[in-house]
């Protein structure tokens, strides 16, 4: 299924079950993720995608939105720092990427072309996270 065909719909519509409202004492992050489930996919920006991917919410829908951005600008500063969207994406579970093998392969190819100096400027552990992602098999065994 091409998840990009549903850009006018929200995650709450596409990714059942529908979520109940967050608790009154929910953290800012929990409230934000709940809010993002009501935003049409076409309106989600890089920071929104980073948040959803980091929280592992509706990955079959949000990873296909993030990868084209990363193919164009791998070290995109979505919200916190240069490369934050990329690092969120490569930290997504193998099972999520198994559903999107072509996108994963394209992202791995882009990562291998990143200049060593640019990767060295990323936060601690980023080099290892990128290397693990690149080393993953095309599909899980």
XYZ file of N, CA and C in Angstrom:
423
model
N 0.835 -1.174 0.000
C 0.000 0.000 0.000
C 0.882 1.240 0.000
N 0.507 2.224 -0.803
C 1.247 3.473 -0.852
C 0.653 4.422 0.185
N 1.366 4.583 1.277
C 0.864 5.400 2.379
C 0.779 6.874 2.009
N 1.487 7.296 0.968
C 1.462 8.690 0.576
C 0.178 9.053 -0.164
N -0.650 8.078 -0.488
C -1.923 8.362 -1.141
C -2.920 8.987 -0.174
N -2.623 8.987 1.081
C -3.545 9.442 2.116
C -3.115 10.756 2.754
N -2.503 11.624 1.999
C -1.956 12.850 2.570
C -3.019 13.780 3.147
N -4.256 13.628 2.733
C -5.333 14.469 3.244
C -5.929 13.922 4.541
N -5.501 12.757 4.946
C -6.049 12.112 6.146
C -5.089 12.262 7.319
N -5.578 11.948 8.503
C -4.773 12.071 9.719
C -4.338 10.694 10.203
N -3.354 10.676 11.077
C -2.913 9.422 11.664
C -4.018 8.788 12.487
N -4.841 9.610 13.103
C -5.930 9.062 13.896
C -6.913 8.289 13.000
N -7.056 8.721 11.755
C -7.919 8.016 10.806
C -7.236 6.762 10.245
N -5.943 6.878 9.992
C -5.218 5.824 9.282
C -4.616 4.747 10.170
N -4.354 5.063 11.405
C -3.600 4.184 12.289
C -4.448 3.796 13.506
N -5.381 2.858 13.316
C -6.251 2.481 14.438
C -5.474 1.758 15.524
N -6.025 1.741 16.715
C -7.300 2.344 17.100
C -7.132 3.834 17.344
N -8.240 4.550 17.259
C -8.205 5.979 17.565
C -7.797 6.151 19.024
N -7.026 7.164 19.269
C -6.541 7.407 20.623
C -7.560 8.220 21.418
N -7.638 7.935 22.690
C -8.454 8.752 23.582
C -7.641 10.002 23.937
N -8.300 11.057 24.380
C -7.555 12.268 24.760
C -6.536 11.954 25.863
N -5.435 12.708 25.872
C -4.426 12.466 26.919
C -4.977 12.854 28.287
N -4.390 12.284 29.301
C -4.769 12.606 30.682
C -4.498 14.079 30.967
N -5.225 14.620 31.899
C -5.079 16.041 32.252
C -3.658 16.376 32.692
N -2.975 15.429 33.316
C -1.617 15.687 33.812
C -0.533 15.157 32.861
N -0.896 14.913 31.600
C 0.066 14.390 30.617
C 1.178 15.398 30.363
N 2.332 14.881 30.018
C 3.474 15.748 29.710
C 3.229 16.498 28.409
N 4.050 17.512 28.193
C 3.971 18.278 26.947
C 4.165 17.356 25.742
N 5.124 16.453 25.838
C 5.399 15.544 24.722
C 4.189 14.655 24.421
N 3.574 14.115 25.430
C 2.389 13.264 25.226
C 1.271 14.067 24.579
N 1.043 15.277 25.064
C -0.004 16.115 24.464
C 0.322 16.436 23.010
N 1.592 16.716 22.735
C 2.024 17.044 21.366
C 1.786 15.866 20.427
N 2.164 14.675 20.829
C 1.969 13.495 19.986
C 0.483 13.280 19.731
N -0.325 13.440 20.740
C -1.777 13.302 20.558
C -2.289 14.339 19.555
N -1.827 15.579 19.677
C -2.237 16.638 18.742
C -1.836 16.294 17.308
N -0.635 15.767 17.143
C -0.141 15.458 15.797
C -0.962 14.367 15.118
N -1.607 13.516 15.876
C -2.446 12.472 15.283
C -3.682 13.049 14.593
N -3.997 14.325 14.851
C -5.164 14.971 14.242
C -4.788 15.910 13.096
N -3.512 15.953 12.750
C -3.023 16.819 11.675
C -2.984 16.007 10.376
N -3.499 16.557 9.260
C -3.373 15.827 7.988
C -1.898 15.547 7.694
N -1.639 14.391 7.115
C -0.248 14.016 6.827
C 0.470 15.093 6.031
N -0.220 15.721 5.090
C 0.405 16.743 4.245
C 0.864 17.968 5.036
N 0.317 18.161 6.221
C 0.660 19.333 7.028
C 1.747 19.049 8.069
N 2.192 17.813 8.166
C 3.241 17.480 9.137
C 4.584 17.999 8.639
N 5.260 18.765 9.463
C 6.567 19.296 9.108
C 7.688 18.417 9.637
N 8.926 18.765 9.312
C 10.066 17.967 9.774
C 10.118 17.768 11.286
N 9.823 18.806 12.057
C 9.851 18.667 13.521
C 8.767 17.708 13.989
N 7.598 17.775 13.357
C 6.505 16.864 13.698
C 6.903 15.418 13.391
N 7.502 15.223 12.230
C 7.930 13.871 11.838
C 8.980 13.342 12.802
N 9.921 14.192 13.202
C 10.948 13.767 14.153
C 10.308 13.341 15.464
N 9.336 14.104 15.924
C 8.652 13.767 17.171
C 7.937 12.423 17.045
N 7.173 12.249 15.988
C 6.415 11.009 15.808
C 7.331 9.802 15.639
N 8.390 9.962 14.866
C 9.322 8.849 14.654
C 10.036 8.514 15.963
N 10.480 9.525 16.682
C 11.168 9.282 17.954
C 10.278 8.557 18.949
N 8.977 8.822 18.878
C 8.033 8.181 19.787
C 7.440 6.902 19.183
N 7.919 6.528 18.004
C 7.498 5.300 17.308
C 5.986 5.250 17.094
N 5.451 6.352 16.624
C 4.016 6.468 16.363
C 3.773 6.376 14.861
N 2.948 5.411 14.455
C 2.485 5.287 13.067
C 3.647 5.301 12.058
N 4.680 4.565 12.354
C 5.879 4.580 11.514
C 5.621 4.236 10.043
N 4.703 3.320 9.716
C 4.456 3.063 8.292
C 3.940 4.280 7.531
N 3.426 5.262 8.238
C 2.932 6.479 7.603
C 3.911 7.639 7.679
N 4.660 7.734 8.763
C 5.540 8.894 8.915
C 6.933 8.690 8.323
N 7.450 7.479 8.347
C 8.761 7.262 7.711
C 8.723 7.589 6.216
N 7.676 7.189 5.473
C 7.643 7.561 4.048
C 7.559 9.067 3.803
N 7.133 9.825 4.795
C 7.132 11.279 4.666
C 8.506 11.858 4.981
N 9.212 11.236 5.903
C 10.519 11.744 6.325
C 11.628 11.413 5.328
N 11.584 10.226 4.739
C 12.694 9.801 3.883
C 12.930 10.746 2.707
N 11.914 11.201 1.983
C 12.212 12.144 0.888
C 12.919 13.414 1.365
N 12.552 13.898 2.539
C 13.243 15.058 3.098
C 14.710 14.737 3.356
N 14.960 13.530 3.872
C 16.322 13.122 4.196
C 17.141 12.823 2.953
N 16.511 12.349 1.909
C 17.226 12.112 0.655
C 17.707 13.432 0.068
N 16.887 14.463 0.253
C 17.237 15.790 -0.261
C 18.254 16.493 0.634
N 18.068 16.367 1.946
C 18.942 17.030 2.915
C 19.143 16.105 4.118
N 20.097 15.181 4.023
C 20.253 14.155 5.060
C 20.468 14.705 6.467
N 21.142 15.812 6.582
C 21.446 16.355 7.905
C 20.513 17.501 8.276
N 19.303 17.438 7.768
C 18.274 18.423 8.058
C 18.134 18.635 9.561
N 18.094 19.889 9.961
C 17.853 20.251 11.354
C 16.342 20.407 11.511
N 15.689 19.362 11.996
C 14.233 19.376 12.102
C 13.765 20.193 13.296
N 14.510 20.145 14.383
C 14.058 20.857 15.576
C 15.186 21.121 16.574
N 15.959 20.087 16.898
C 16.951 20.212 17.960
C 18.358 20.501 17.454
N 18.791 19.785 16.422
C 20.162 19.916 15.950
C 20.254 19.323 14.547
N 21.326 19.673 13.866
C 21.566 19.145 12.526
C 21.611 17.612 12.581
N 20.818 16.972 11.741
C 20.792 15.515 11.681
C 19.795 14.856 12.626
N 18.996 15.643 13.354
C 18.092 15.036 14.335
C 16.998 14.177 13.696
N 16.493 14.567 12.545
C 15.485 13.742 11.868
C 16.116 12.441 11.360
N 17.312 12.537 10.819
C 18.014 11.350 10.341
C 18.261 10.367 11.476
N 18.723 10.852 12.604
C 19.003 9.954 13.722
C 17.724 9.333 14.276
N 16.646 10.086 14.284
C 15.365 9.500 14.706
C 14.973 8.381 13.737
N 15.135 8.625 12.454
C 14.753 7.631 11.439
C 15.587 6.362 11.546
N 16.890 6.499 11.689
C 17.730 5.294 11.735
C 17.537 4.519 13.028
N 16.999 5.178 14.049
C 16.714 4.485 15.305
C 15.342 3.808 15.314
N 14.569 4.000 14.254
C 13.271 3.319 14.169
C 13.513 1.811 14.148
N 12.606 1.043 14.692
C 12.808 -0.412 14.765
C 12.978 -1.063 13.395
N 13.745 -2.130 13.386
C 13.960 -2.901 12.159
C 12.618 -3.323 11.555
N 11.659 -3.663 12.403
C 10.349 -4.111 11.918
C 9.644 -3.023 11.108
N 9.839 -1.765 11.461
C 9.234 -0.671 10.697
C 9.887 -0.555 9.331
N 11.201 -0.654 9.303
C 11.918 -0.556 8.035
C 11.664 -1.776 7.151
N 11.370 -2.918 7.746
C 11.083 -4.127 6.965
C 9.856 -3.924 6.089
N 8.947 -3.061 6.501
C 7.757 -2.757 5.715
C 8.050 -1.771 4.588
N 9.222 -1.151 4.632
C 9.588 -0.101 3.679
C 10.979 -0.360 3.103
N 11.207 -1.538 2.516
C 12.571 -1.891 2.109
C 13.184 -0.950 1.072
N 12.403 -0.455 0.135
C 12.962 0.448 -0.878
C 13.416 1.766 -0.266
N 12.597 2.296 0.631
C 12.973 3.550 1.291
C 14.199 3.350 2.172
N 14.255 2.233 2.868
C 15.417 1.943 3.697
C 16.688 1.849 2.871
N 16.593 1.190 1.729
C 17.762 1.054 0.848
C 18.211 2.419 0.328
N 17.260 3.253 -0.029
C 17.608 4.586 -0.532
C 18.255 5.432 0.568
N 17.739 5.313 1.777
C 18.320 6.068 2.877
C 19.719 5.554 3.210
N 19.897 4.239 3.194
C 21.242 3.682 3.437
C 22.234 4.207 2.403
N 21.817 4.271 1.148
C 22.707 4.761 0.091
C 23.122 6.212 0.347
N 22.191 7.033 0.786
C 22.506 8.439 1.073
C 23.442 8.550 2.268
N 23.206 7.751 3.273
C 24.051 7.807 4.474
C 25.504 7.477 4.117
N 25.698 6.530 3.227
C 27.073 6.148 2.865
C 27.814 7.251 2.130
N 27.099 8.246 1.614
C 27.752 9.345 0.897
C 28.014 10.561 1.785
N 27.594 10.501 3.040
C 27.803 11.648 3.925
C 29.294 11.848 4.186
N 29.747 13.089 4.130
C 31.162 13.354 4.429
C 31.482 12.990 5.882
N 32.639 12.417 6.085
C 33.054 11.984 7.421
C 33.040 13.138 8.415
N 33.437 14.309 7.979
C 33.461 15.471 8.863
C 32.074 15.878 9.324
N 31.109 15.771 8.440
C 29.729 16.131 8.808
C 29.182 15.158 9.842
N 29.482 13.892 9.679
C 29.011 12.877 10.619
C 29.712 13.059 11.966
N 30.965 13.444 11.938
C 31.720 13.644 13.182
C 31.139 14.782 14.014
N 30.455 15.726 13.377
C 29.870 16.858 14.090
C 28.527 16.519 14.740
N 27.989 15.335 14.474
C 26.715 14.924 15.056
C 26.927 14.527 16.522
N 25.860 14.446 17.291
C 26.003 14.079 18.706
C 26.673 12.723 18.919
N 27.166 12.527 20.118
C 27.825 11.281 20.506
C 26.905 10.097 20.200
N 27.453 9.068 19.620
C 26.697 7.865 19.301
C 26.083 7.870 17.907
N 26.087 9.025 17.255
C 25.455 9.117 15.931
C 26.195 8.278 14.892
N 27.507 8.322 14.911
C 28.284 7.550 13.939
C 27.943 6.073 14.044
N 27.845 5.581 15.257
C 27.524 4.172 15.483
C 26.087 3.856 15.045
N 25.155 4.753 15.325
C 23.757 4.537 14.930
C 23.632 4.488 13.412
N 24.326 5.382 12.729
C 24.297 5.383 11.262
C 24.938 4.116 10.710
N 26.043 3.702 11.302
C 26.716 2.477 10.846
C 25.834 1.249 11.051
N 25.136 1.176 12.177
C 24.224 0.046 12.418
C 23.112 0.012 11.375
N 22.571 1.175 11.056
C 21.490 1.238 10.068
C 21.992 0.795 8.696
N 23.138 1.292 8.301
C 23.703 0.929 6.995
C 24.010 -0.553 6.929
N 24.427 -1.145 8.038
C 24.796 -2.561 8.070
C 23.603 -3.497 8.120
N 22.412 -2.975 8.369
C 21.228 -3.853 8.449
C 20.991 -4.551 7.113
N 20.562 -5.774 7.200
C 20.199 -6.466 5.961
C 18.970 -5.807 5.346
N 18.774 -6.045 4.057
C 17.638 -5.462 3.344
C 16.319 -5.860 3.991
N 16.217 -7.078 4.471
C 15.009 -7.518 5.158
C 15.429 -8.418 6.310
N 14.674 -8.370 7.416
C 15.071 -9.172 8.575
C 14.982 -10.671 8.285
N 15.847 -11.410 8.949
C 15.876 -12.866 8.768
C 14.800 -13.528 9.595
